[in-house]
CSV table of C-alpha atoms in Angstrom, one decimal:
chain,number,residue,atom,x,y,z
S,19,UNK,CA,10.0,-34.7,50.6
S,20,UNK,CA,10.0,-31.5,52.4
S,21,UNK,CA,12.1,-28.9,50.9
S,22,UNK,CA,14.4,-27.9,54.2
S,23,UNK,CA,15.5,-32.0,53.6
S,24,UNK,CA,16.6,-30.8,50.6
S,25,UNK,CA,18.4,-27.8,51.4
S,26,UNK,CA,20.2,-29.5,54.5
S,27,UNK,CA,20.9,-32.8,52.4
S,28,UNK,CA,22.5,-31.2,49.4
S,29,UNK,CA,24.0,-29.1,51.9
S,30,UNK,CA,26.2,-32.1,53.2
S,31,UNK,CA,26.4,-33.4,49.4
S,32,UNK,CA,24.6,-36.1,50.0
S,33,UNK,CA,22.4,-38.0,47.4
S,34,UNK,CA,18.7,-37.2,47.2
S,35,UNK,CA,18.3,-40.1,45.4
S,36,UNK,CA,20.5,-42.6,43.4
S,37,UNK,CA,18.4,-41.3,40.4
S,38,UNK,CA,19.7,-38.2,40.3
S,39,UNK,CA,23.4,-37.9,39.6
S,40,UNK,CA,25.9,-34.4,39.1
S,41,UNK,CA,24.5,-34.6,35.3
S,42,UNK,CA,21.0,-34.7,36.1
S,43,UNK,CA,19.4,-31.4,35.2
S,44,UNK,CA,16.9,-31.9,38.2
S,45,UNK,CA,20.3,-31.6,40.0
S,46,UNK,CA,21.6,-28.7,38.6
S,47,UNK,CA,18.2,-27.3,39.0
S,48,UNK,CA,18.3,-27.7,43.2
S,49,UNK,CA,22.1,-26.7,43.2
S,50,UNK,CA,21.1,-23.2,41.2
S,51,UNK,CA,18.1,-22.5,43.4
S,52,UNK,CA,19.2,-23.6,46.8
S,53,UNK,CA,21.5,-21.0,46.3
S,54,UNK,CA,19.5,-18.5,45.5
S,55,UNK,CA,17.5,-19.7,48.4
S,56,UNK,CA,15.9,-17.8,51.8
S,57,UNK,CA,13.7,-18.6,54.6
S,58,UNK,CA,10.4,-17.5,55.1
S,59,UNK,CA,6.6,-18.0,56.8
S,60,UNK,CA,3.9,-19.5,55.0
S,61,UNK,CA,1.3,-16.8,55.8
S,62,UNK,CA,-1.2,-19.5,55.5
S,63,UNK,CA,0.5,-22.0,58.3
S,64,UNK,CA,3.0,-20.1,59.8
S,65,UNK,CA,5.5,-23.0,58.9
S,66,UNK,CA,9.1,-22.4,57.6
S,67,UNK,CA,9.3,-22.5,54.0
S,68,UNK,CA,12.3,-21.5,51.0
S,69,UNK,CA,11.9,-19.0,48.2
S,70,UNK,CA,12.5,-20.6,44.9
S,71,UNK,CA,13.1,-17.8,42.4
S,72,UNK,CA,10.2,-15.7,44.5
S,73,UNK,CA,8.0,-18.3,44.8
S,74,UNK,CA,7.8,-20.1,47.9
S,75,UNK,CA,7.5,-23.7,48.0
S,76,UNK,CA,7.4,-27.0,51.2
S,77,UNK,CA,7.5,-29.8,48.9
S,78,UNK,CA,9.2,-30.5,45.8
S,79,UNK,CA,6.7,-33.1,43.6
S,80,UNK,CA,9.2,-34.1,41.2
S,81,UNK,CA,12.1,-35.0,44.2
S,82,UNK,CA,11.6,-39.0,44.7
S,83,UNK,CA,11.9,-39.8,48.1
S,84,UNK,CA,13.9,-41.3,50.3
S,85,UNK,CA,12.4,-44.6,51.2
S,86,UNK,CA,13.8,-48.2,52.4
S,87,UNK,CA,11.4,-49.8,49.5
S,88,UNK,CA,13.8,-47.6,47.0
S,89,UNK,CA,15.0,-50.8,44.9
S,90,UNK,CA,18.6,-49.4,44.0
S,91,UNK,CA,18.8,-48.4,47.8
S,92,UNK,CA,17.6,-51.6,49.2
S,93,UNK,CA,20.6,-53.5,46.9
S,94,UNK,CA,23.6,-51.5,48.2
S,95,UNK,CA,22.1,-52.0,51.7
S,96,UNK,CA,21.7,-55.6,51.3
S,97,UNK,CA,25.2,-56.0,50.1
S,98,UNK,CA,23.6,-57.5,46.4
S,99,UNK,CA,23.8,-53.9,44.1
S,100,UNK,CA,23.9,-55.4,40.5
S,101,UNK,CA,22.7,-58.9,41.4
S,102,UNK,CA,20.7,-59.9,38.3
S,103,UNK,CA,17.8,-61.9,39.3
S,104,UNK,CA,15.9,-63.7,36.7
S,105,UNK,CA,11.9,-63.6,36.6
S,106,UNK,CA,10.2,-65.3,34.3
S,107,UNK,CA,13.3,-65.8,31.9
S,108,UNK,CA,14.2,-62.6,31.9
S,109,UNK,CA,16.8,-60.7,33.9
S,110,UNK,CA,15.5,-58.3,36.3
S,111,UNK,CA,18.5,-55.9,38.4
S,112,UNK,CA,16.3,-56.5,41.7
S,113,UNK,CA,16.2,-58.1,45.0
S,114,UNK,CA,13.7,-59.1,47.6
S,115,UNK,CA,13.1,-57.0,50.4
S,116,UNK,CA,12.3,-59.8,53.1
S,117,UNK,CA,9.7,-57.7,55.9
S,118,UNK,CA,9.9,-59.0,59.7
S,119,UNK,CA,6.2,-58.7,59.6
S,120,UNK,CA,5.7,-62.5,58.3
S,121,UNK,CA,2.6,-64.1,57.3
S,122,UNK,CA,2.4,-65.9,60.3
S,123,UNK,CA,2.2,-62.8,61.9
S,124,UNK,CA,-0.2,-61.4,60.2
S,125,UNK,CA,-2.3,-65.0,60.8
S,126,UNK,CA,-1.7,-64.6,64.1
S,127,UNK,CA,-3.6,-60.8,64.5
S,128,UNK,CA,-6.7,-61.7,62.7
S,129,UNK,CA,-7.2,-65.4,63.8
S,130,UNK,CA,-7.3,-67.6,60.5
S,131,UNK,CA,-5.3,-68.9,57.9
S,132,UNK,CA,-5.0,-67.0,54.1
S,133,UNK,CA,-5.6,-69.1,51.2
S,134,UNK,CA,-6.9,-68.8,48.2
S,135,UNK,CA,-10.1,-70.5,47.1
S,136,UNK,CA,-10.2,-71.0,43.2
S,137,UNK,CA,-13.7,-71.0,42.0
S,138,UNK,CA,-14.0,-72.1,38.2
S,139,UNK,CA,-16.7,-73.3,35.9
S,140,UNK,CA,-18.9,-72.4,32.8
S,141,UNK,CA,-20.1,-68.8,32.2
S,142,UNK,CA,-23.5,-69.1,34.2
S,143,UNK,CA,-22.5,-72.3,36.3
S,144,UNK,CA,-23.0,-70.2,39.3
S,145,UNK,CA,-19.3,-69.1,40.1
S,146,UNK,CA,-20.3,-65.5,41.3
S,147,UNK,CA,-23.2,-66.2,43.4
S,148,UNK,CA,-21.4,-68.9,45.2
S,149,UNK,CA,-18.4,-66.3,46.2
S,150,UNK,CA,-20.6,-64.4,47.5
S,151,UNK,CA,-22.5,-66.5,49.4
S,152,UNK,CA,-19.5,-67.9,51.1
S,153,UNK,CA,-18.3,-64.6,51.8
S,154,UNK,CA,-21.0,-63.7,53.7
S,155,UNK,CA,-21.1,-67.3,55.5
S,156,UNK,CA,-17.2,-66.1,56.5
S,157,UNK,CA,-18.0,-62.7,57.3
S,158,UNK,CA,-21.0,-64.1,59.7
S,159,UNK,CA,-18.4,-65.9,61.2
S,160,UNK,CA,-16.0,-63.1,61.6
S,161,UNK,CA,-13.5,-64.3,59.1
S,162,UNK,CA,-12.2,-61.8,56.5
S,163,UNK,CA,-12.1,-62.5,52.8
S,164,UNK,CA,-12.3,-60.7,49.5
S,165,UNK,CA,-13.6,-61.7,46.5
S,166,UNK,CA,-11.5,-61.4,43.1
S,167,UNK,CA,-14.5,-61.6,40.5
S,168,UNK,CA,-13.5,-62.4,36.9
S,169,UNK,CA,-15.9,-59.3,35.8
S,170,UNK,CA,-14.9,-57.2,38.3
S,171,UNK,CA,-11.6,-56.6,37.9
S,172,UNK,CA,-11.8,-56.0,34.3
S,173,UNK,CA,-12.8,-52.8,35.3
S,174,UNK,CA,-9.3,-51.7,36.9
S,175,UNK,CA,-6.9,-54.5,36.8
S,176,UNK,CA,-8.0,-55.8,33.8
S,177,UNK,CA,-9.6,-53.2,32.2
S,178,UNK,CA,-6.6,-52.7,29.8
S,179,UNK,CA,-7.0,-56.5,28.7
S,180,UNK,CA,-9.4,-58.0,25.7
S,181,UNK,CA,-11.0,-61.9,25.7
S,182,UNK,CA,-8.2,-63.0,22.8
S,183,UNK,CA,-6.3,-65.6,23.7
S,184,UNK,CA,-3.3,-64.4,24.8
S,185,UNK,CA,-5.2,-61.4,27.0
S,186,UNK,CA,-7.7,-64.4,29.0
S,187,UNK,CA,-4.3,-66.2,29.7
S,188,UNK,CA,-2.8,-62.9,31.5
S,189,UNK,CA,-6.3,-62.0,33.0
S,190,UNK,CA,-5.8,-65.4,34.6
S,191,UNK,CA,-2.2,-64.7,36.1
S,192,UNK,CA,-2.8,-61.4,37.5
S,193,UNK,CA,-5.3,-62.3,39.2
S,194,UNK,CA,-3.8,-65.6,40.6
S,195,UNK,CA,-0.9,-63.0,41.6
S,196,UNK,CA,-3.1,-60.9,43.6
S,197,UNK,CA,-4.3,-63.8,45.1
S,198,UNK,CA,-1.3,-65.0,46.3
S,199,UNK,CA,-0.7,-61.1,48.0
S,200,UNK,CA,-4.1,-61.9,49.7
S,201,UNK,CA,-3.0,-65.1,51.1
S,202,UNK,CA,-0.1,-64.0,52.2
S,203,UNK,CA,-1.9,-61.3,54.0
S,204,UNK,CA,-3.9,-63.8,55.7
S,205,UNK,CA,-7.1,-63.3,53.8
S,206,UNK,CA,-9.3,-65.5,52.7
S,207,UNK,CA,-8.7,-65.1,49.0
S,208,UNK,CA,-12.0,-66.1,47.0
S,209,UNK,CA,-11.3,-65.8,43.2
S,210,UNK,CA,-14.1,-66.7,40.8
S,211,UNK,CA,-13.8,-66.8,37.3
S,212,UNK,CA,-14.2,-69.5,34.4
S,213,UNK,CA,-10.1,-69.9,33.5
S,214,UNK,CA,-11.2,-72.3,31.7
S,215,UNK,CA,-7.5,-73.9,30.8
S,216,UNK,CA,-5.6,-76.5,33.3
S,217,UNK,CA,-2.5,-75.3,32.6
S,218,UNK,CA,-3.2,-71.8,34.1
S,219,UNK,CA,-5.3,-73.2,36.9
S,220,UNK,CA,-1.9,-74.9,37.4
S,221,UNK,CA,0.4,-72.1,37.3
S,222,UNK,CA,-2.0,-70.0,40.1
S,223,UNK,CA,-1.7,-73.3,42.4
S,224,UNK,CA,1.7,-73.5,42.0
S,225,UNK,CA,2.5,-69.9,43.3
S,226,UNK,CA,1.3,-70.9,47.0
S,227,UNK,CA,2.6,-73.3,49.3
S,228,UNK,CA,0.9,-76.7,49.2
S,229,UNK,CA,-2.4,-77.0,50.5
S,230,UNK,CA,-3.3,-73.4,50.2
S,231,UNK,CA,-4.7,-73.5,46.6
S,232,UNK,CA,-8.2,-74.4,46.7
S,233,UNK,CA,-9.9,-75.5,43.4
S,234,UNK,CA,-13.9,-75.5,43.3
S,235,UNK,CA,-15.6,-77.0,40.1
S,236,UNK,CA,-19.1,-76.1,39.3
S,237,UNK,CA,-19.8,-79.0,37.8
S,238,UNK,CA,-22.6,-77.3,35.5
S,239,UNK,CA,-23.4,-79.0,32.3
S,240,UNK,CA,-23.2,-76.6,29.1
S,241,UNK,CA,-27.0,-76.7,28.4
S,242,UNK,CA,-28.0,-75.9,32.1
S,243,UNK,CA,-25.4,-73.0,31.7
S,244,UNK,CA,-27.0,-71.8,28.3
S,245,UNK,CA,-30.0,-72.5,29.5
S,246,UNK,CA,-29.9,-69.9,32.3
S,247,UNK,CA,-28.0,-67.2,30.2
S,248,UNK,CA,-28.0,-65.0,33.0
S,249,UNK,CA,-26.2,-62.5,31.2
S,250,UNK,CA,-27.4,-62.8,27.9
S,251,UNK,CA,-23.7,-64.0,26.3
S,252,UNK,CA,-24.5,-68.1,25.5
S,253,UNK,CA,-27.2,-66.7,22.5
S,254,UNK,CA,-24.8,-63.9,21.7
S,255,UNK,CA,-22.2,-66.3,21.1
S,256,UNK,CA,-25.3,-68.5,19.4
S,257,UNK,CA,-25.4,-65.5,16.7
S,258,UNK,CA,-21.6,-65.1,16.3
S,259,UNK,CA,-21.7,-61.6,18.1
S,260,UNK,CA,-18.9,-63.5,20.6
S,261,UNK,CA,-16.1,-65.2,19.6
S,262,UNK,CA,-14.4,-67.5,21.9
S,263,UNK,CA,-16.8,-68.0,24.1
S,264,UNK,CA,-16.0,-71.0,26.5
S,265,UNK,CA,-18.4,-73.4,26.1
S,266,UNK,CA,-19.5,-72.9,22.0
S,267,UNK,CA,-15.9,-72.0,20.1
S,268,UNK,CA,-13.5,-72.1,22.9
S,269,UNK,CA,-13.5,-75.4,24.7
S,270,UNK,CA,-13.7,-75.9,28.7
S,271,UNK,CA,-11.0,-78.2,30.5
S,272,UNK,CA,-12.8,-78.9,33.5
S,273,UNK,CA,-10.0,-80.0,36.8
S,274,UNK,CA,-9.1,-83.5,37.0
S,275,UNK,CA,-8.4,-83.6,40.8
S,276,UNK,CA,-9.7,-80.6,42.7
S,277,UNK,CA,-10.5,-80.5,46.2
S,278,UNK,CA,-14.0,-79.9,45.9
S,279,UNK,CA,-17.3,-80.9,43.6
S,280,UNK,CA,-19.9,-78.7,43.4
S,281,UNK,CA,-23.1,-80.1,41.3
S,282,UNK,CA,-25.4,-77.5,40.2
S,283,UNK,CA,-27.4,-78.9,37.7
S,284,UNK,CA,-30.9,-77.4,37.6
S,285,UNK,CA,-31.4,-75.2,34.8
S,286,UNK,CA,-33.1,-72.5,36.6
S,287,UNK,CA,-31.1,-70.4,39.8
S,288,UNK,CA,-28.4,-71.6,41.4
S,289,UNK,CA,-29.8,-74.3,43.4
S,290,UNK,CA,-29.3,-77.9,43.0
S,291,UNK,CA,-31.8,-80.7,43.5
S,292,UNK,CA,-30.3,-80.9,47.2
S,293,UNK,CA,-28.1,-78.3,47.8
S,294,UNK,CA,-29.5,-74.2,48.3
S,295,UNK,CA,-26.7,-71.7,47.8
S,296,UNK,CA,-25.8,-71.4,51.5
S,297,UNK,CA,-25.7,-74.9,51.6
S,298,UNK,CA,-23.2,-75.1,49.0
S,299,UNK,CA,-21.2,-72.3,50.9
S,300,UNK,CA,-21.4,-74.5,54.1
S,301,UNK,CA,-19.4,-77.2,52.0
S,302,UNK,CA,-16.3,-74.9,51.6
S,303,UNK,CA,-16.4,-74.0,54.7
S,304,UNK,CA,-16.7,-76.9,55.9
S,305,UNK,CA,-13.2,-77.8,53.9
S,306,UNK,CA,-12.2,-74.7,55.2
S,307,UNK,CA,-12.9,-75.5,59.0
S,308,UNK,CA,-11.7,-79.1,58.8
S,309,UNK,CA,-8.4,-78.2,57.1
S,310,UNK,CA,-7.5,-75.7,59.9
S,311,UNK,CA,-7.9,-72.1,57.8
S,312,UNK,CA,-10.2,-70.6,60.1
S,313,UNK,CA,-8.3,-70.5,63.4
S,314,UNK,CA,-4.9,-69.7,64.1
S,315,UNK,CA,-2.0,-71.9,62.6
């Protein structure tokens, strides 16, 4: 927020923010200065500027700004300031801020339907290769998508998660959050990682409108998986290094009605005795195609 804002708005006594009241010493602080204040160049841009106790200054880093996103402003515009909302069993003092840029909008710019595509199955059942072979079949077909890898966003997302129980559970429900932001973006979500629980697998499917939850098994069996050991984690878990580990301590619940088989079952790559890897991409896109998600609703 530029610093002339400041001077003309607390000028009129208007609020800089609802966060600041008369008791705020931020407050104080502007009132004190701004009267102390005077107008001069920045020798480096030539713009107008205000001395600050001799030291010139355009922008105040510490002033929050003004914005229509502000959560206490968007209440007293809407007419709700105070509404308690509850999310997730707990009461929350916010409201949604509806956008009149809607998702069919959004559709409507980049030619195809979001949704997210759900990817589950054994560590080494071939999850991650798959997403990225159907990303690329999309892209060649100039359909955007993203991929929300289980590994990956451990590294920034996630990275402040561990594998105990209760961590795997919320690694599982951020991600089918950001998912759901995808989808409503009109991307082609692709999330692949083992959530190896129904219950969560339930809980992502239930945060998008019907149809738009799309659950892949890689129907791997454990001893292919272990046999490939891509990563080296099946004989770490062997030797009690890992504990947890879906598949030898921590059991697998594999879907009961998803909308797509995939059967991998050879124990070496990712090919199946009659399906390559960009043949098993074709199949969800296939789904994809028949189902309407890659055109315009």
């Amino acid at each position: 927020m530029d610093v002339a804002a400041v001077a003309r708005c607390m000028g009129r006594s208007c609020d800089v923010s609802p966060a600041f009241g008369d008791s705020d010493p931020f407050r104080r602080f502007l009132r004190l200065s701004l009267s102390e204040r005077s107008t001069n160049s920045d020798p480096t841009t030539g713009r107008k500027c205000l001395k600050f106790r001799r030291k010139s200054h355009r922008r105040l880093s510490f002033i929050r700004p003004i914005m229509a996103t502000d959560e206490s402003i968007s209440s007293r515009s809407s007419g709700c300031a105070g509404e308690t909302q509850l999310i997730n069993g707990k009461q929350k003092n916010i409201v949604w801020h509806d956008c009149p840029v809607t998702k069919s909008d959004r559709q409507d710019l980049i030619k195809q339907k979001g949704c997210v595509i759900w990817i589950t199955g054994l560590s080494g059942s071939g999850k991650s290769s798959l997403a990225c072979a159907l990303s690329r079949a999309l892209h060649n077909l100039g359909k955007l998508s993203y991929i929300l890898d289980g590994d990956n966003v451990r590294y920034g997302l996630n990275s402040d998660l561990s594998f105990g129980a209760e961590d795997r559970a919320e690694n599982v429900r951020r991600v089918g959050q950001v998912a759901k932001l995808f989808a409503d973006a009109g991307i082609i979500c692709i999330a692949s990682l083992i959530s190896p629980y129904r219950r969560e697998r339930a809980a992502c499917r239930a945060l998008l409108p019907e149809g738009d939850f799309i659950e892949v098994f890689m129907d791997v069996p454990l001893h292919v998986c272990e046999a490939r050991d891509p990563k080296g984690l099946y004989k770490r878990a062997r030797a009690g290094k890992i504990k947890g580990f879906t598949g030898v301590d921590d059991p697998y619940e594999p879907p009961l009605d998803c909308e797509i088989v995939i059967q991998n079952n050879r124990d070496k790559g990712v090919s199946s005795s009659s399906s390559s890897l960009t043949e098993m991409a074709e199949i969800v896109v296939s789904y994809l195609d028949k189902n309407g998600y890659l055109k315009t609703p």
